[in-house]
Amino acid sequence: MPRAIPSLIGAISVVLVVLPQSVAAQPTWRIWKEQEHLNVSFAKNEQGQYAIKANVLIPNANAAQFVSLLHDTEHAPDWLEGVKQVRLLASPQPHHSHVFTLLNSPWPVADRELYSLSCYERLNEAQTKLIIKAAQSDSEVPKGRVRIEDLQASWLISEQPTGLLLEYEVEADPAGAIPNWISNKVSLKSVYRTLSNLRARLANTQVMSPMPLTTGQCRDFMH
């Protein structure tokens, strides 16, 4: 079974995404998989690529654990489906992260790499938001790899009496010569498996001290 032709959780990974106009104007979301605590849906854009949104409820977890898990880069491949390596490159501001992600694609598809920036913002007492976008890099793309340059994703993080509700949205162009029917199918499975893994381990995640991100202003982040 193919592991990851990325839709990418982007380190990652995950939120109120700014979609291309073709999807944002009249999104038609279709349920792909629906369970009691985990749902995954998709909408197709004019290029035939899927935007994906999903939500998962995790009992006995909180936002600090989620942020800590995202920044535990050493163990990221243990739960992020198809991710081979994650490196935190810099924290330009206390609420920003600059991350490198390497995705392990099945042969004969070339591995993908992604440079991304994230911004963390508090919306209200119970909700925070993490926004992720592809970032430019002047580094040369290694032979045998393809760089993802078009990705937008977000996590809406809601602390509730019953646990932590995560609402994730992502849209990415995997770049290179990958048929949409393949990348769309694998992207759906990748998101589902990642959130299933996340649900299984988040409640036992130790909170980092100090926290790797603090909330700030993300109003102009996507421009």
Short mmCIF file of C-alpha atoms in Angstrom, two decimals:
data_model
loop_
_atom_site.label_atom_id
_atom_site.label_comp_id
_atom_site.label_asym_id
_atom_site.label_seq_id
_atom_site.Cartn_x
_atom_site.Cartn_y
_atom_site.Cartn_z
CA MET A 1 0.00 0.00 0.00
CA PRO A 2 1.47 3.43 -0.91
CA ARG A 3 2.48 5.45 2.13
CA ALA A 4 2.59 9.10 1.20
CA ILE A 5 2.14 11.02 -1.95
CA PRO A 6 1.57 14.08 0.14
CA SER A 7 -1.46 16.01 0.82
CA LEU A 8 0.76 16.62 3.74
CA ILE A 9 0.18 17.34 7.20
CA GLY A 10 2.97 19.63 6.83
CA ALA A 11 4.49 19.52 10.27
CA ILE A 12 2.51 19.85 10.24
CA SER A 13 0.89 19.73 10.16
CA VAL A 14 -2.73 21.13 10.86
CA VAL A 15 -7.08 24.28 10.24
CA LEU A 16 -9.17 27.07 8.58
CA VAL A 17 -7.39 26.86 5.25
CA VAL A 18 -7.47 29.55 2.60
CA LEU A 19 -8.54 27.56 -0.45
CA PRO A 20 -8.21 28.57 -4.10
CA GLN A 21 -11.23 30.47 -5.34
CA SER A 22 -12.44 27.44 -7.29
CA VAL A 23 -13.11 25.59 -4.05
CA ALA A 24 -13.66 28.49 -1.66
CA ALA A 25 -16.50 30.03 -3.71
CA GLN A 26 -18.85 27.01 -3.55
CA PRO A 27 -17.25 24.13 -1.70
CA THR A 28 -19.00 20.82 -2.15
CA TRP A 29 -17.72 18.62 0.64
CA ARG A 30 -18.22 14.87 0.42
CA ILE A 31 -17.76 12.50 3.34
CA TRP A 32 -15.04 9.94 2.69
CA LYS A 33 -14.97 8.23 6.09
CA GLU A 34 -17.18 8.88 9.11
CA GLN A 35 -16.69 7.37 12.55
CA GLU A 36 -17.80 8.26 16.05
CA HIS A 37 -14.67 10.28 16.87
CA LEU A 38 -13.01 10.81 13.46
CA ASN A 39 -14.41 12.15 10.17
CA VAL A 40 -12.68 12.88 6.84
CA SER A 41 -14.23 14.80 3.91
CA PHE A 42 -12.98 16.18 0.61
CA ALA A 43 -13.79 18.77 -2.05
CA LYS A 44 -12.39 18.82 -5.58
CA ASN A 45 -10.95 21.96 -7.19
CA GLU A 46 -10.86 22.84 -10.89
CA GLN A 47 -7.53 21.06 -11.29
CA GLY A 48 -9.04 17.83 -9.97
CA GLN A 49 -7.06 17.93 -6.72
CA TYR A 50 -8.70 17.34 -3.35
CA ALA A 51 -8.91 19.75 -0.49
CA ILE A 52 -9.36 17.68 2.65
CA LYS A 53 -10.94 18.51 5.97
CA ALA A 54 -11.15 16.26 8.98
CA ASN A 55 -11.99 16.40 12.67
CA VAL A 56 -11.04 14.18 15.56
CA LEU A 57 -12.05 14.23 19.22
CA ILE A 58 -9.41 13.11 21.71
CA PRO A 59 -10.47 12.48 25.32
CA ASN A 60 -8.31 13.70 28.20
CA ALA A 61 -6.05 15.85 25.99
CA ASN A 62 -5.32 19.57 25.76
CA ALA A 63 -3.86 22.12 23.36
CA ALA A 64 -0.47 22.20 25.08
CA GLN A 65 -0.05 18.48 24.47
CA PHE A 66 -0.95 18.90 20.81
CA VAL A 67 1.59 21.69 20.25
CA SER A 68 4.22 19.67 22.11
CA LEU A 69 3.57 16.61 19.95
CA LEU A 70 3.87 18.63 16.75
CA HIS A 71 7.26 19.91 17.86
CA ASP A 72 8.62 16.56 18.98
CA THR A 73 10.38 16.26 15.64
CA GLU A 74 12.42 13.21 16.65
CA HIS A 75 9.29 11.09 16.96
CA ALA A 76 7.23 12.74 14.19
CA PRO A 77 7.68 9.79 11.77
CA ASP A 78 6.11 7.51 14.40
CA TRP A 79 2.65 9.03 13.87
CA LEU A 80 2.76 11.24 10.78
CA GLU A 81 1.85 8.94 7.90
CA GLY A 82 4.50 8.85 5.18
CA VAL A 83 6.80 11.35 6.90
CA LYS A 84 10.45 10.33 6.94
CA GLN A 85 12.00 13.32 8.72
CA VAL A 86 10.98 16.60 10.34
CA ARG A 87 13.41 19.36 11.34
CA LEU A 88 12.65 22.61 13.13
CA LEU A 89 14.83 25.14 11.29
CA ALA A 90 14.03 28.33 13.16
CA SER A 91 11.50 30.23 15.25
CA PRO A 92 11.48 33.70 13.65
CA GLN A 93 8.99 34.87 16.28
CA PRO A 94 7.60 33.15 19.40
CA HIS A 95 4.39 32.26 17.51
CA HIS A 96 6.11 31.26 14.23
CA SER A 97 7.98 28.09 13.23
CA HIS A 98 10.06 27.34 10.13
CA VAL A 99 10.08 23.59 9.44
CA PHE A 100 11.57 21.16 6.93
CA THR A 101 9.67 17.93 6.19
CA LEU A 102 10.84 14.98 4.09
CA LEU A 103 8.16 12.59 2.80
CA ASN A 104 8.83 9.01 1.92
CA SER A 105 7.05 8.28 -1.37
CA PRO A 106 6.73 4.76 -2.77
CA TRP A 107 8.87 3.76 -5.73
CA PRO A 108 8.90 4.85 -8.51
CA VAL A 109 7.52 8.17 -7.22
CA ALA A 110 10.23 10.57 -6.05
CA ASP A 111 10.36 11.57 -2.40
CA ARG A 112 8.87 14.97 -1.62
CA GLU A 113 10.30 17.71 0.55
CA LEU A 114 8.55 20.71 2.05
CA TYR A 115 9.72 23.92 3.68
CA SER A 116 6.87 25.42 5.68
CA LEU A 117 6.04 28.31 7.97
CA SER A 118 3.42 28.15 10.70
CA CYS A 119 1.67 30.74 12.83
CA TYR A 120 -0.14 30.11 16.14
CA GLU A 121 -2.99 32.37 17.30
CA ARG A 122 -5.48 32.39 20.16
CA LEU A 123 -9.06 32.98 19.02
CA ASN A 124 -10.78 32.92 22.41
CA GLU A 125 -10.47 31.31 25.82
CA ALA A 126 -11.12 27.80 24.48
CA GLN A 127 -9.78 27.92 20.92
CA THR A 128 -6.45 28.40 19.19
CA LYS A 129 -5.51 28.12 15.54
CA LEU A 130 -2.35 26.91 13.81
CA ILE A 131 -1.91 27.99 10.18
CA ILE A 132 0.68 26.41 7.90
CA LYS A 133 1.87 27.41 4.44
CA ALA A 134 4.63 26.33 2.08
CA ALA A 135 7.73 28.52 2.27
CA GLN A 136 10.39 29.32 -0.30
CA SER A 137 13.93 28.03 0.03
CA ASP A 138 17.09 28.88 -1.89
CA SER A 139 18.60 25.47 -1.21
CA GLU A 140 19.06 23.13 -4.14
CA VAL A 141 16.59 20.26 -4.44
CA PRO A 142 18.57 17.01 -4.01
CA LYS A 143 18.60 14.58 -6.90
CA GLY A 144 15.66 12.20 -6.76
CA ARG A 145 13.39 14.57 -4.83
CA VAL A 146 10.60 16.98 -5.72
CA ARG A 147 9.83 20.09 -3.67
CA ILE A 148 6.27 20.94 -2.69
CA GLU A 149 5.79 24.67 -3.16
CA ASP A 150 2.02 24.97 -2.88
CA LEU A 151 0.48 23.96 0.44
CA GLN A 152 -1.94 25.59 2.83
CA ALA A 153 -3.25 23.94 5.96
CA SER A 154 -4.72 24.77 9.34
CA TRP A 155 -5.68 23.29 12.69
CA LEU A 156 -8.56 24.67 14.73
CA ILE A 157 -7.88 23.49 18.28
CA SER A 158 -10.85 23.52 20.67
CA GLU A 159 -10.59 22.53 24.32
CA GLN A 160 -13.88 21.02 25.45
CA PRO A 161 -15.14 19.38 28.65
CA THR A 162 -15.02 16.00 26.88
CA GLY A 163 -11.48 16.50 25.52
CA LEU A 164 -9.69 18.15 22.63
CA LEU A 165 -11.45 18.67 19.29
CA LEU A 166 -9.07 19.13 16.33
CA GLU A 167 -10.43 20.37 13.02
CA TYR A 168 -7.90 20.04 10.20
CA GLU A 169 -7.97 21.34 6.63
CA VAL A 170 -5.32 21.00 3.97
CA GLU A 171 -4.81 21.54 0.27
CA ALA A 172 -1.54 20.88 -1.50
CA ASP A 173 -0.16 20.39 -4.98
CA PRO A 174 2.19 17.39 -4.69
CA ALA A 175 4.11 18.65 -7.75
CA GLY A 176 5.71 16.38 -10.30
CA ALA A 177 3.96 13.96 -12.62
CA ILE A 178 1.50 12.25 -10.26
CA PRO A 179 -2.02 11.51 -11.56
CA ASN A 180 -4.68 13.18 -9.44
CA TRP A 181 -6.53 9.92 -8.85
CA ILE A 182 -3.45 8.49 -7.16
CA SER A 183 -2.49 11.54 -5.09
CA ASN A 184 -6.10 12.15 -4.03
CA LYS A 185 -6.61 8.57 -2.86
CA VAL A 186 -3.36 8.41 -0.94
CA SER A 187 -3.90 11.86 0.58
CA LEU A 188 -7.22 10.80 2.08
CA LYS A 189 -5.68 7.67 3.56
CA SER A 190 -2.70 9.63 4.83
CA VAL A 191 -4.86 12.14 6.70
CA TYR A 192 -7.03 9.40 8.18
CA ARG A 193 -4.09 7.31 9.37
CA THR A 194 -2.28 10.34 10.78
CA LEU A 195 -5.29 11.45 12.82
CA SER A 196 -5.89 7.89 13.99
CA ASN A 197 -2.28 7.74 15.18
CA LEU A 198 -2.63 11.16 16.77
CA ARG A 199 -5.72 10.10 18.68
CA ALA A 200 -3.96 7.02 20.00
CA ARG A 201 -0.99 8.85 21.49
CA LEU A 202 -1.90 12.49 22.26
CA ALA A 203 -3.36 12.00 25.75
CA ASN A 204 -0.04 10.45 26.85
CA THR A 205 2.13 13.22 25.36
CA GLN A 206 4.27 15.14 27.84
CA VAL A 207 3.94 18.93 27.66
CA MET A 208 7.19 20.66 26.72
CA SER A 209 8.59 23.27 29.08
CA PRO A 210 8.99 25.93 27.93
CA MET A 211 6.33 25.62 25.25
CA PRO A 212 7.78 25.65 21.71
CA LEU A 213 5.10 28.10 20.52
CA THR A 214 3.20 30.93 22.17
CA THR A 215 0.16 32.58 20.64
CA GLY A 216 0.47 35.76 18.60
CA GLN A 217 -1.17 37.62 15.72
CA CYS A 218 -1.66 35.73 12.42
CA ARG A 219 -3.98 38.16 10.65
CA ASP A 220 -1.62 38.86 7.73
CA PHE A 221 0.16 35.51 7.73
CA MET A 222 -1.37 34.14 4.52
CA HIS A 223 -0.70 37.28 2.45
#
